[in-house]
Amino acid sequence: MIGVVIMRTILLVVLVGIGLFVSVTAIDRTTRCKTCLYVIMGLKIARDSGYSKSQQKDYLCNILQNEWKDPEATRMCRKFSDEIIWSDKYDYILTRDRNEALESCQQESGDREYCYGFYFP
């Protein structure tokens, strides 16, 4: 009897742990995708502002930090901005339309396919 209760408790703990992991992973993927799209679409606008590339990144990520209040998204913003701004494909990425920007967030980042299910109408 006690063995059955212990087994059920262990099973419950394992299932709850798996559920939390899947939930956190899904939230993380959503945040990464939103951040990537924010960076690309923001850089499309900031590129014509006359600011240097570093100033564009700072401006964009400071707005995100103040609006979203998510330190992880801010860290990702700085990382994605660096990846795009200092890339050979900077102009190519920023001249594409929104759906192509979404593809960039999926493909240009290697194996980090975290924008599945996102699309622009």
Short mmCIF file of C-alpha atoms in Angstrom, two decimals:
data_model
loop_
_atom_site.label_atom_id
_atom_site.label_comp_id
_atom_site.label_asym_id
_atom_site.label_seq_id
_atom_site.Cartn_x
_atom_site.Cartn_y
_atom_site.Cartn_z
CA MET A 1 0.00 0.00 0.00
CA ILE A 2 2.75 2.45 0.95
CA GLY A 3 4.74 1.35 -2.10
CA VAL A 4 1.84 2.25 -4.39
CA VAL A 5 1.53 5.70 -2.80
CA ILE A 6 5.27 6.29 -3.18
CA MET A 7 5.19 5.16 -6.83
CA ARG A 8 2.24 7.46 -7.58
CA THR A 9 3.98 10.36 -5.87
CA ILE A 10 7.17 9.78 -7.84
CA LEU A 11 5.20 9.53 -11.08
CA LEU A 12 3.30 12.72 -10.27
CA VAL A 13 6.53 14.60 -9.52
CA VAL A 14 8.09 13.39 -12.79
CA LEU A 15 5.03 14.37 -14.83
CA VAL A 16 4.81 17.80 -13.20
CA GLY A 17 8.52 18.34 -13.89
CA ILE A 18 8.09 17.39 -17.55
CA GLY A 19 5.06 19.68 -17.82
CA LEU A 20 6.96 22.63 -16.34
CA PHE A 21 9.91 22.03 -18.66
CA VAL A 22 7.68 21.95 -21.76
CA SER A 23 5.82 25.07 -20.59
CA VAL A 24 9.01 27.04 -19.89
CA THR A 25 10.50 25.94 -23.22
CA ALA A 26 7.39 27.11 -25.10
CA ILE A 27 7.44 30.49 -23.35
CA ASP A 28 11.16 30.84 -24.04
CA ARG A 29 10.66 30.05 -27.73
CA THR A 30 7.85 32.58 -27.98
CA THR A 31 9.97 35.25 -26.30
CA ARG A 32 12.91 34.51 -28.58
CA CYS A 33 10.76 34.70 -31.69
CA LYS A 34 9.06 37.94 -30.62
CA THR A 35 12.44 39.44 -29.72
CA CYS A 36 14.01 38.42 -33.03
CA LEU A 37 11.10 39.90 -34.98
CA TYR A 38 11.21 43.06 -32.87
CA VAL A 39 14.92 43.46 -33.60
CA ILE A 40 14.59 42.93 -37.34
CA MET A 41 11.56 45.18 -37.74
CA GLY A 42 13.08 47.81 -35.41
CA LEU A 43 16.37 47.81 -37.29
CA LYS A 44 14.46 48.32 -40.54
CA ILE A 45 13.29 51.65 -39.12
CA ALA A 46 16.43 52.56 -37.14
CA ARG A 47 18.65 51.98 -40.16
CA ASP A 48 17.32 55.18 -41.76
CA SER A 49 17.68 57.24 -38.58
CA GLY A 50 21.25 58.35 -39.16
CA TYR A 51 22.45 56.63 -35.97
CA SER A 52 25.51 54.41 -36.03
CA LYS A 53 24.91 50.66 -35.84
CA SER A 54 25.86 50.57 -32.16
CA GLN A 55 23.49 53.45 -31.41
CA GLN A 56 20.72 51.65 -33.30
CA LYS A 57 21.22 48.58 -31.15
CA ASP A 58 21.30 50.57 -27.90
CA TYR A 59 18.23 52.59 -28.83
CA LEU A 60 16.23 49.52 -29.85
CA CYS A 61 17.19 47.36 -26.87
CA ASN A 62 16.69 50.18 -24.36
CA ILE A 63 13.13 50.66 -25.61
CA LEU A 64 12.54 46.91 -25.32
CA GLN A 65 13.99 46.87 -21.81
CA ASN A 66 11.75 49.73 -20.68
CA GLU A 67 8.59 48.44 -22.36
CA TRP A 68 8.82 44.66 -21.86
CA LYS A 69 10.65 44.70 -18.51
CA ASP A 70 12.07 41.29 -19.36
CA PRO A 71 15.83 40.96 -18.76
CA GLU A 72 16.04 37.80 -20.87
CA ALA A 73 14.39 39.53 -23.85
CA THR A 74 16.79 42.46 -23.42
CA ARG A 75 19.77 40.09 -23.44
CA MET A 76 18.41 38.38 -26.56
CA CYS A 77 17.82 41.77 -28.20
CA ARG A 78 21.47 42.68 -27.78
CA LYS A 79 22.58 39.28 -29.05
CA PHE A 80 20.27 39.28 -32.10
CA SER A 81 21.18 42.91 -32.87
CA ASP A 82 24.87 42.05 -32.84
CA GLU A 83 24.28 39.01 -35.04
CA ILE A 84 22.39 41.09 -37.61
CA ILE A 85 24.23 44.41 -37.45
CA TRP A 86 27.71 42.95 -37.79
CA SER A 87 26.66 40.34 -40.35
CA ASP A 88 27.57 40.46 -44.03
CA LYS A 89 23.84 40.06 -44.68
CA TYR A 90 22.80 43.22 -42.76
CA ASP A 91 21.37 45.04 -45.78
CA TYR A 92 19.89 41.87 -47.23
CA ILE A 93 18.04 40.95 -44.02
CA LEU A 94 16.71 44.46 -43.43
CA THR A 95 15.38 44.94 -46.97
CA ARG A 96 13.20 41.84 -46.84
CA ASP A 97 9.49 41.90 -46.05
CA ARG A 98 7.96 40.80 -42.74
CA ASN A 99 7.43 37.15 -43.70
CA GLU A 100 10.98 36.94 -44.97
CA ALA A 101 12.13 38.52 -41.70
CA LEU A 102 10.30 35.74 -39.91
CA GLU A 103 12.16 33.21 -42.03
CA SER A 104 15.40 34.96 -41.05
CA CYS A 105 14.56 34.45 -37.40
CA GLN A 106 14.18 30.76 -38.15
CA GLN A 107 16.94 30.11 -40.64
CA GLU A 108 19.68 32.68 -40.13
CA SER A 109 20.02 31.57 -36.52
CA GLY A 110 21.14 28.06 -37.40
CA ASP A 111 19.38 25.28 -35.57
CA ARG A 112 17.33 27.60 -33.31
CA GLU A 113 13.95 27.09 -35.00
CA TYR A 114 11.77 28.81 -32.45
CA CYS A 115 9.32 30.75 -34.63
CA TYR A 116 7.22 27.80 -35.70
CA GLY A 117 3.58 28.85 -35.88
CA PHE A 118 4.27 32.57 -36.23
CA TYR A 119 3.18 34.27 -39.42
CA PHE A 120 2.05 37.63 -40.70
CA PRO A 121 -1.33 37.81 -42.46
#
